[in-house]
Short mmCIF file of C-alpha atoms in Angstrom, two decimals:
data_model
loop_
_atom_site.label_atom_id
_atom_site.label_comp_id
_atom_site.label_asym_id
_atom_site.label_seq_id
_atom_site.Cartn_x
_atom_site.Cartn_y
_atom_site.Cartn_z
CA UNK A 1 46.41 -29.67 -31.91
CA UNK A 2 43.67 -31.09 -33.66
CA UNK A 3 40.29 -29.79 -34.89
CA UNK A 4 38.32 -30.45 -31.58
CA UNK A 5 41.13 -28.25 -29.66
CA UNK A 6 40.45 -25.44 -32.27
CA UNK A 7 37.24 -25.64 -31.09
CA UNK A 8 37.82 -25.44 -27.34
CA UNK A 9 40.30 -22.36 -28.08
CA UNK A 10 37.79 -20.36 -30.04
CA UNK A 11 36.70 -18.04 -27.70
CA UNK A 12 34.57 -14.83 -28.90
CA UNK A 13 35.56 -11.81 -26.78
CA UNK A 14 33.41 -9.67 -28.75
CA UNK A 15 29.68 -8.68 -27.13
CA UNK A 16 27.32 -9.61 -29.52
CA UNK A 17 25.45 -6.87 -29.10
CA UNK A 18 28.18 -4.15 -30.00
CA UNK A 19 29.30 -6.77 -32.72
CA UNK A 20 29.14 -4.55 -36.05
CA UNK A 21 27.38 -6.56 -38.49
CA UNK A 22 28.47 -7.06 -42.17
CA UNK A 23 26.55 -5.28 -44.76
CA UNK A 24 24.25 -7.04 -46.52
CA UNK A 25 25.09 -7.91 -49.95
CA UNK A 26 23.39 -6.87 -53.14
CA UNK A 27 20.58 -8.74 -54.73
CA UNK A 28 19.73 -9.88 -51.00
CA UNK A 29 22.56 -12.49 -50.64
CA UNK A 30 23.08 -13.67 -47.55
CA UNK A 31 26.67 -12.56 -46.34
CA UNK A 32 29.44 -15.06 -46.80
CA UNK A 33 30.10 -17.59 -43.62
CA UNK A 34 33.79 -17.07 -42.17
CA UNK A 35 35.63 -19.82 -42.63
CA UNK A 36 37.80 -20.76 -40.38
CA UNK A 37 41.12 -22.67 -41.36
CA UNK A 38 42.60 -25.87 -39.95
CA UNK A 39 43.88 -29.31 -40.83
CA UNK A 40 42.05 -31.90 -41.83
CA UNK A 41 41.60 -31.27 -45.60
CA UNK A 42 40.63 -27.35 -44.67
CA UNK A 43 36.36 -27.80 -44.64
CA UNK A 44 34.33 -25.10 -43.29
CA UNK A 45 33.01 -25.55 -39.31
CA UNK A 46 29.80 -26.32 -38.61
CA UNK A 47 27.49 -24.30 -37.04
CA UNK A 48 28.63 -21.85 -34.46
CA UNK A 49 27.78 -22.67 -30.89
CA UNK A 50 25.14 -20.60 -28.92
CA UNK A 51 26.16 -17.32 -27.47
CA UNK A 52 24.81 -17.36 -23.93
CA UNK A 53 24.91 -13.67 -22.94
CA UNK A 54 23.00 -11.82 -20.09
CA UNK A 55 19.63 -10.75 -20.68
CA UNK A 56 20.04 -7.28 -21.78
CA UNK A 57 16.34 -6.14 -20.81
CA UNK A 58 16.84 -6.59 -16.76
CA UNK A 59 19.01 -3.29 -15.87
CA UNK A 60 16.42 -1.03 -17.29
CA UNK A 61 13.46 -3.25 -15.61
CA UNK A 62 15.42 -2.69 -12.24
CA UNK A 63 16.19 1.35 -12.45
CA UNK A 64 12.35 1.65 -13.78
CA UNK A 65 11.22 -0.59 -10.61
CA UNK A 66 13.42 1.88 -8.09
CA UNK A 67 12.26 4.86 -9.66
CA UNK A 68 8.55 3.64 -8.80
CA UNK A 69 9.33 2.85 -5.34
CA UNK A 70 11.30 6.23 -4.78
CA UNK A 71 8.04 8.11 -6.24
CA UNK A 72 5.70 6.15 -4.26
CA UNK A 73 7.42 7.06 -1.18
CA UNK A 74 7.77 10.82 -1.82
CA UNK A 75 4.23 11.29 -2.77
CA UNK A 76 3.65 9.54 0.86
CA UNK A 77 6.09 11.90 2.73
CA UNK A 78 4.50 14.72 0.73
CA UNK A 79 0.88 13.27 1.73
CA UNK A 80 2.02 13.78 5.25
CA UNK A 81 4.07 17.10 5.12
CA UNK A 82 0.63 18.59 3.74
CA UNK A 83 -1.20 16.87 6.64
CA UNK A 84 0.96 18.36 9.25
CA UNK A 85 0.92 21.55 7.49
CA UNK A 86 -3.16 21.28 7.00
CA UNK A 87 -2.96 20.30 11.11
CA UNK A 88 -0.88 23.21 12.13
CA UNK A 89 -3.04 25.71 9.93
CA UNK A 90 -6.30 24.15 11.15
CA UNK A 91 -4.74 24.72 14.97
CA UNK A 92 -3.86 28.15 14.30
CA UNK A 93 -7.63 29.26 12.85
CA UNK A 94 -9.56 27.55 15.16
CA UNK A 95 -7.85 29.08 17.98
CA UNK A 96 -7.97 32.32 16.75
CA UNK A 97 -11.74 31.90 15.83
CA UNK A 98 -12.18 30.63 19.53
CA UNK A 99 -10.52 33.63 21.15
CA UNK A 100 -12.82 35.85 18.90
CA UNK A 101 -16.02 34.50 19.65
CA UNK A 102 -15.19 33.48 23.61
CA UNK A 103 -14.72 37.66 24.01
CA UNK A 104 -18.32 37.62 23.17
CA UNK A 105 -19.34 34.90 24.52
CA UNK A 106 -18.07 36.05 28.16
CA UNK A 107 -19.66 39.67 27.56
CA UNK A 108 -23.32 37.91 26.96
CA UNK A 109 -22.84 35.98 30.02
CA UNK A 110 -22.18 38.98 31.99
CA UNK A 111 -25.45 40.34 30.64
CA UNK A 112 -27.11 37.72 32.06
CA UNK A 113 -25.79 38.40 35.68
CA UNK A 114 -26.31 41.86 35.15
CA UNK A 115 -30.40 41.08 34.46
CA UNK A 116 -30.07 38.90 37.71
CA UNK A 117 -28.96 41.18 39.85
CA UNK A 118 -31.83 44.27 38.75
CA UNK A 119 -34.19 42.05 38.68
CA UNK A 120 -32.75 40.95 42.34
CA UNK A 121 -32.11 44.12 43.53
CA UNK A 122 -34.24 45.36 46.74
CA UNK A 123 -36.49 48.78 46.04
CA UNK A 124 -36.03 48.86 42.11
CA UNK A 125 -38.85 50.97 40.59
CA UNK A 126 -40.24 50.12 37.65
CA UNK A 127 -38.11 53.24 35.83
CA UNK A 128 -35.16 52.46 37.18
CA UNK A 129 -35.77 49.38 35.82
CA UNK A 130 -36.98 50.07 32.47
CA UNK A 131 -33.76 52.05 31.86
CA UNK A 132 -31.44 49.09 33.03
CA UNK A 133 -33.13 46.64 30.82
CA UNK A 134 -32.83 49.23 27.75
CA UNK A 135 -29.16 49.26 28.69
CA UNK A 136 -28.69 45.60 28.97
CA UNK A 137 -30.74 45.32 25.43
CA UNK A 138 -28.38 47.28 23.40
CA UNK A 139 -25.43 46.15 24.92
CA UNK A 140 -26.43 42.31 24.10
CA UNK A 141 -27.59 43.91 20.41
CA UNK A 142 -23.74 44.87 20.05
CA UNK A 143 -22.60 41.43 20.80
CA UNK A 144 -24.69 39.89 17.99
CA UNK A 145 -23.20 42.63 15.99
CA UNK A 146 -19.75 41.37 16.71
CA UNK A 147 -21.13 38.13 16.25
CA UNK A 148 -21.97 38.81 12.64
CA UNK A 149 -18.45 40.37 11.79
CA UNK A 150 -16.59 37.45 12.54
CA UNK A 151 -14.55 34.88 9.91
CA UNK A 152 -15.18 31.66 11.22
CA UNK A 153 -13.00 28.67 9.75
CA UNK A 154 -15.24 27.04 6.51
CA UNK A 155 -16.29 23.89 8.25
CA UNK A 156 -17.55 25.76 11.29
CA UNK A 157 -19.68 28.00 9.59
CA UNK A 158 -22.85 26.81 10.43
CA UNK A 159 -21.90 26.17 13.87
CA UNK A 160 -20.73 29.88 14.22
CA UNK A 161 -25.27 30.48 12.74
CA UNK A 162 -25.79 28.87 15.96
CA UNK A 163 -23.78 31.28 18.28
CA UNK A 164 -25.92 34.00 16.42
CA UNK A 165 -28.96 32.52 16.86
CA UNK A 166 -28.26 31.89 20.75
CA UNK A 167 -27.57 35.80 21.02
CA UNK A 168 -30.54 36.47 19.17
CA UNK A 169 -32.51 35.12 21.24
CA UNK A 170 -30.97 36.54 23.96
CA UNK A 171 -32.33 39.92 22.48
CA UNK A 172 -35.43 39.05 22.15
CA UNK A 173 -35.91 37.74 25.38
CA UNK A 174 -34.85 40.81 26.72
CA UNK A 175 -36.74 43.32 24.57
CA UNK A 176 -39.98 40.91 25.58
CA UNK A 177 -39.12 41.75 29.05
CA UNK A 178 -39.32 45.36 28.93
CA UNK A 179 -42.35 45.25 26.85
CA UNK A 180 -44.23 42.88 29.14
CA UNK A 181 -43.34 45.48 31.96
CA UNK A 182 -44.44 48.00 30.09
CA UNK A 183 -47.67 46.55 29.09
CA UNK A 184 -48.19 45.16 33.03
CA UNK A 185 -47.32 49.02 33.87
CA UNK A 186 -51.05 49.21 35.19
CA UNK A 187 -52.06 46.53 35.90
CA UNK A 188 -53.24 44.60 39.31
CA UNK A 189 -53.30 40.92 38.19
CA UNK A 190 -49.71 39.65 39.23
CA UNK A 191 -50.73 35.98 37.70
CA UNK A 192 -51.08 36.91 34.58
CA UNK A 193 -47.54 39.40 34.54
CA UNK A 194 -45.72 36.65 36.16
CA UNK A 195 -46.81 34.31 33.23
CA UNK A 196 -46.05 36.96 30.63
CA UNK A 197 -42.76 37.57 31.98
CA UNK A 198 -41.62 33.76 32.75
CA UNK A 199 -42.50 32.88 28.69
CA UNK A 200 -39.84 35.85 28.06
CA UNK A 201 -37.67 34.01 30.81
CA UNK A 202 -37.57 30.93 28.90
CA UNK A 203 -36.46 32.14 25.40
CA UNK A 204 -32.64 33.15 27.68
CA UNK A 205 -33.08 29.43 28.75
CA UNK A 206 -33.61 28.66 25.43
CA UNK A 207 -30.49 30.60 24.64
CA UNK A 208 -28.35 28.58 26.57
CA UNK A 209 -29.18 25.14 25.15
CA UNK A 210 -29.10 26.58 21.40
CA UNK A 211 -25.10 27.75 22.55
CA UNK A 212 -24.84 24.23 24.16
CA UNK A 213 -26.69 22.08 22.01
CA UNK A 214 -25.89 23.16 18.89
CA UNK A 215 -23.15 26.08 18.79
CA UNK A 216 -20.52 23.88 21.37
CA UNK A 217 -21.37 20.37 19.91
CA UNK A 218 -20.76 21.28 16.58
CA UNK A 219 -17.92 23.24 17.18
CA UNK A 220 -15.90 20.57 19.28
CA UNK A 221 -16.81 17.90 16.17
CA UNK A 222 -15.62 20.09 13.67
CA UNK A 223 -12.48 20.71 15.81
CA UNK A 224 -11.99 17.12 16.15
CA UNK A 225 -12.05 16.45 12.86
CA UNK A 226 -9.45 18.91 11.92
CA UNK A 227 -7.19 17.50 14.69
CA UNK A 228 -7.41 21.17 16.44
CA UNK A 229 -7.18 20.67 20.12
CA UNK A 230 -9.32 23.68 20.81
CA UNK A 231 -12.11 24.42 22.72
CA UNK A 232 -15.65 26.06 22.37
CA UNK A 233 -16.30 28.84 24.95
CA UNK A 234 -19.25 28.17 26.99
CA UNK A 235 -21.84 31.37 27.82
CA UNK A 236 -24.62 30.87 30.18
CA UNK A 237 -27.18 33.40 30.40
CA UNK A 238 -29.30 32.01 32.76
CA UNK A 239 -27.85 30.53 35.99
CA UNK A 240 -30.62 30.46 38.26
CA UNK A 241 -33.34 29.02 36.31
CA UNK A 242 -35.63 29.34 39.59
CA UNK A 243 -35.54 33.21 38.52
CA UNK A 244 -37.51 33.04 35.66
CA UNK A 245 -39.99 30.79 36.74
CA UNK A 246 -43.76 32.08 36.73
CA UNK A 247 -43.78 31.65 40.73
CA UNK A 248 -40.85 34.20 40.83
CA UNK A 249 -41.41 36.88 38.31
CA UNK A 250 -44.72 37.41 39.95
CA UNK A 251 -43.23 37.95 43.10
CA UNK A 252 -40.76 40.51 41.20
CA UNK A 253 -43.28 41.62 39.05
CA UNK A 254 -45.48 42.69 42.41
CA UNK A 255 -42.32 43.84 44.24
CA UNK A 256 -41.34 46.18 41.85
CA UNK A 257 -45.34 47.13 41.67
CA UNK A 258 -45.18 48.10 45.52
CA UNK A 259 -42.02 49.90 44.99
CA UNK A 260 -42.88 52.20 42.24
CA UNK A 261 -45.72 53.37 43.55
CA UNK A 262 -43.73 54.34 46.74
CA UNK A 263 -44.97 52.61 49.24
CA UNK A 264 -43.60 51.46 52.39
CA UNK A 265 -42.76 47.41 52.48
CA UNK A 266 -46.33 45.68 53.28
CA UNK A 267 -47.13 42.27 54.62
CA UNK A 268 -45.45 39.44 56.42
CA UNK A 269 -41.21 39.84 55.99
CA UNK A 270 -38.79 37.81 57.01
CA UNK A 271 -35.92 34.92 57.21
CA UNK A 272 -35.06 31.60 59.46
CA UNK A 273 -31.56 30.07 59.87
CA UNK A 274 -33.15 26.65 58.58
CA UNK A 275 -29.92 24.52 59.47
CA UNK A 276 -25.68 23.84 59.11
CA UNK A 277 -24.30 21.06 58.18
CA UNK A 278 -20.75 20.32 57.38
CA UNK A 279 -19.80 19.20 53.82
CA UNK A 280 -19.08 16.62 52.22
CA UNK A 281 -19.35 14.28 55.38
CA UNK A 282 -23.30 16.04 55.78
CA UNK A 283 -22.86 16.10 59.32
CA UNK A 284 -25.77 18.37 60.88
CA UNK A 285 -24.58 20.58 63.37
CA UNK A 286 -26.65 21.20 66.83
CA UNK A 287 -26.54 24.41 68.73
CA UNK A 288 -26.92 21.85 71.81
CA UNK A 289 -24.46 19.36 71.07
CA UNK A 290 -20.61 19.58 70.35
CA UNK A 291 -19.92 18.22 67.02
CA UNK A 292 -16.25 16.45 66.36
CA UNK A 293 -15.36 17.56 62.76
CA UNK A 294 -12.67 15.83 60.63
CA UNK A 295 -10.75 18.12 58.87
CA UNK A 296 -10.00 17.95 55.02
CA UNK A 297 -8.67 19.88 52.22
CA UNK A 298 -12.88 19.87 50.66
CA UNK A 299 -14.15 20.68 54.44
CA UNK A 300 -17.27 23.16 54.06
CA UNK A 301 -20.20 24.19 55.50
CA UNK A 302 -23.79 24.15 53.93
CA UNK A 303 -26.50 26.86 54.88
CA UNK A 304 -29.96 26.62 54.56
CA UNK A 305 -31.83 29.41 54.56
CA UNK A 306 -36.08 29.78 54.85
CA UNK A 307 -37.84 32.44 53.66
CA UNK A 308 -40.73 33.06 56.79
CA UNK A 309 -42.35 35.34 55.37
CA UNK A 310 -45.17 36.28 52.92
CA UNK A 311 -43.27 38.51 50.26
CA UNK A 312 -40.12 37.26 48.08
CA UNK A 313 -36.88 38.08 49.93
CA UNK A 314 -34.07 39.15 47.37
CA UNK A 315 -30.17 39.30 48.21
CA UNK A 316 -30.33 37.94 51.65
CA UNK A 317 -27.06 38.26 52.90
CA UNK A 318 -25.62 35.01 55.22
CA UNK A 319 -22.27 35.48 57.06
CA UNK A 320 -20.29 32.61 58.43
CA UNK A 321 -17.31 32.91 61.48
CA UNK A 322 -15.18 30.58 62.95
CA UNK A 323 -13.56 32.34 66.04
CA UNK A 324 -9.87 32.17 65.77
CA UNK A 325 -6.49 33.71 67.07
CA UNK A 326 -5.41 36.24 65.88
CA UNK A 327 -8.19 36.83 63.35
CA UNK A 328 -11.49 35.46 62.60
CA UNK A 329 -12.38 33.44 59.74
CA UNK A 330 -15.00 35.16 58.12
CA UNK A 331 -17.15 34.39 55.27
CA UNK A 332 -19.91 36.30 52.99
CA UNK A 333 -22.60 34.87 50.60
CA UNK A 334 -25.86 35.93 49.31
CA UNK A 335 -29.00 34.29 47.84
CA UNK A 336 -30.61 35.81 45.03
CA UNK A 337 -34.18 35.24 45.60
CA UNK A 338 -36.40 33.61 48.02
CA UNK A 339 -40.03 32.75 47.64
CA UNK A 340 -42.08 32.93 50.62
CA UNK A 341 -42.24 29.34 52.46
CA UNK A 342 -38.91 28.29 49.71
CA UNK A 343 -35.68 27.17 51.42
CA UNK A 344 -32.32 27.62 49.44
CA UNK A 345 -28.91 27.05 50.48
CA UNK A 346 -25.38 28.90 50.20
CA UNK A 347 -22.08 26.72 50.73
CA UNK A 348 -18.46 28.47 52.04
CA UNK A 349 -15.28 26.02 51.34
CA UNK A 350 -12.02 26.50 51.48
CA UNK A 351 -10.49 26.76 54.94
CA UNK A 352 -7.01 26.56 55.13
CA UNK A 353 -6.64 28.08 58.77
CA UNK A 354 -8.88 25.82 60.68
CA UNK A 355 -8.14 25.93 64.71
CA UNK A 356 -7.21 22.23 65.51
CA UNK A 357 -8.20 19.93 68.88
CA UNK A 358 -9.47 22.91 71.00
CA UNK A 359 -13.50 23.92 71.23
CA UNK A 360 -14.78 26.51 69.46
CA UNK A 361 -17.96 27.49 67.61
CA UNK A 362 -19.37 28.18 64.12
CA UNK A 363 -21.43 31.25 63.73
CA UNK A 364 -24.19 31.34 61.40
CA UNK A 365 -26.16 34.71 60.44
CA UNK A 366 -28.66 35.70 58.43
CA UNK A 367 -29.32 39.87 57.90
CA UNK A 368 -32.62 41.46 58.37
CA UNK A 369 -34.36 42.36 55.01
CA UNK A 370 -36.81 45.55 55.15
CA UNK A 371 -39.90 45.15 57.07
CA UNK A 372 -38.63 41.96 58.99
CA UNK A 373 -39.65 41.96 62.56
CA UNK A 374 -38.80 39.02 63.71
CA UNK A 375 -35.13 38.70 63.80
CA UNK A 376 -34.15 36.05 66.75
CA UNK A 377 -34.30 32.96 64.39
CA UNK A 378 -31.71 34.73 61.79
CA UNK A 379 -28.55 33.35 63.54
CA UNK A 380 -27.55 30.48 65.86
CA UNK A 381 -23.75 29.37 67.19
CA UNK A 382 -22.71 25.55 67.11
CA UNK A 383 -20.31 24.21 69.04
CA UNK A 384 -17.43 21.94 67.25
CA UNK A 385 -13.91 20.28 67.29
CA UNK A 386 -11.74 20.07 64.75
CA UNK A 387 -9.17 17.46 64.39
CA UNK A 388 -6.96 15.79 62.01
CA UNK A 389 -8.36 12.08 61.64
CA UNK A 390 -11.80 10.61 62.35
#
């Protein structure tokens, strides 16, 4: 072969870069060039052909680049592990704050239909009456003490100020109740008590939208921004507004006047069935005429009811029967209050047992209240079919 083949045939199967390199000589001479030998008058080969090997710095470049990737992705699974996690826990103390704080909540509200029904109730004295409302005060002064010993959550903190504040009020409203009866004790102007007593009415209004307004809203925001699917417990105080108006507590105010001073009931007393009308088609029913009724699943009955009478009515009882085989259907409701010359209305639903395609008749009463006289207006019959379709 000649020198070109020697060429072609001089392969280097040594990596370059795990090629041990000479020494360097001494006095900074360059190492000697291999020669290589071959025909031709034996002359040393020119300069050695390029090395082409793979770019060493690539491998390294790659594991850094996966490393990255692998970190990026477990700080995002951590991200959301802690989310669920801060989810779950956000769940679990919201509810538990909810349960805590509905148990008052519920109790307060009861207070409030307790008040309703003294201040409703027919003969009350003006002790007896005292001594309820002292009851009802310390028992709504306990619930802002629970109030206070609650944990809410952090982020519904100020929300849970509101809940206090509601109950608060609730207190005072109450405590300026008994003191304006107190004060009134003597007195003959039923005006002015009525006034006095309505302003103490409207702080348990106010009571309501502070637990609305502010207490709810900001609770339910809160919640939602936690992801908690939990809800803030309502508590309404005052459901008859009508109660507390000046109109009304001077009518109490002079009922409860008469009674404690033991007198018999005075003046003009008394009821009228005002009129029935079947709900929710608001078909007025006629003690002349038979009325065809369709029957439904939200089939009810509205009763108005007019107070006759010169004196406020309170807990007027209205009964409602729909003659049936074998037994009656039957049906009890009561109005709180009525002014004199005021109409209000009670509704019964929910009658599952209705006799279908034959006559019959619904019965409407109203009960005597003491010192009525007049009683033949207090009730009426009307005569109706039922059936299934119009």
């Amino acid at each position: 072969m000649g020198v070109h083949d020697d060429d072609i045939l001089d392969f280097d199967f040594v990596d370059e870069a795990t090629r041990e390199l000479p020494a360097p000589s001494r006095g900074g001479q360059q190492p000697p060039v291999r020669e290589g030998g071959g025909g031709g008058g034996g002359g040393g080969r020119g300069p050695r052909r390029p090395q082409f090997a793979a770019p060493h710095g690539l491998t390294p470049l790659l594991r850094l680049l996966g490393l990255v990737v692998f970190a990026i992705a477990l700080v995002v699974l951590l991200a959301i592990w802690a989310q669920g996690c801060t989810g779950d826990d956000a769940q679990k103390t919201y509810t538990a704050y909810s349960t805590e704080i509905a148990a008052v909540a519920g109790d307060s509200e009861k207070i409030g239909v307790d008040l309703a029904a003294t201040l409703t109730t027919p003969g009350l004295e003006q002790a007896d009456l005292e001594t309820k409302l002292d009851g009802l005060i310390q028992r709504q002064q306990l619930d802002v003490q629970r109030a206070r010993e609650l944990n809410p959550p952090g982020p519904l903190t100020p929300a849970h100020q509101h809940a206090i504040e509601a109950l608060e009020f609730r207190v005072s409203g109450l405590q300026g109740m008994l003191g304006a009866f107190e004060d009134t004790k003597d007195g003959k102007d039923s005006t002015a008590a009525g006034e006095l007593l309505a302003a103490q009415g409207q702080r348990l209004e106010t009571s309501d939208i502070v637990w609305k307004d502010l207490f709810q809203s900001g609770f339910t925001a809160e919640a939602k921004r936690a992801n908690a699917d939990v809800a803030a417990p309502a508590s309404i105080f005052v459901e008859n507004v009508d109660l507390y108006s000046s109109r009304s507590m001077s009518a109490i105010w002079q009922r409860i006047h008469g009674a404690s001073t033991g007198g018999t009931p005075t003046g003009l007393h008394g009821n009228m069935l005002a009129y029935v009308k079947a709900t929710p088609s608001n078909t007025q029913l006629s003690p002349q005429t038979e009325t065809t009724l369709t029957v439904s699943t939200d089939l009810g009955f509205e009763v108005g009811v007019t107070n006759s009478g010169e004196e406020q009515e309170v807990q007027v009882e209205v009964t409602l029967t729909i003659p049936k085989q074998p037994n009656p259907i039957v049906k009890t409701a009561t109005i709180d209050l009525i002014d004199p010359g005021e109409t209000k209305a009670v509704v019964f639903t929910d009658f599952p047992d209705i006799p279908f395609g034959e006559g019959t008749t619904v019965q409407v009463s109203v009960k005597p209240v003491a010192g009525e006289t007049k009683t033949d207006n207090n009730s009426a019959e009307y005569p109706v079919v039922f059936t299934l379709t119009p």
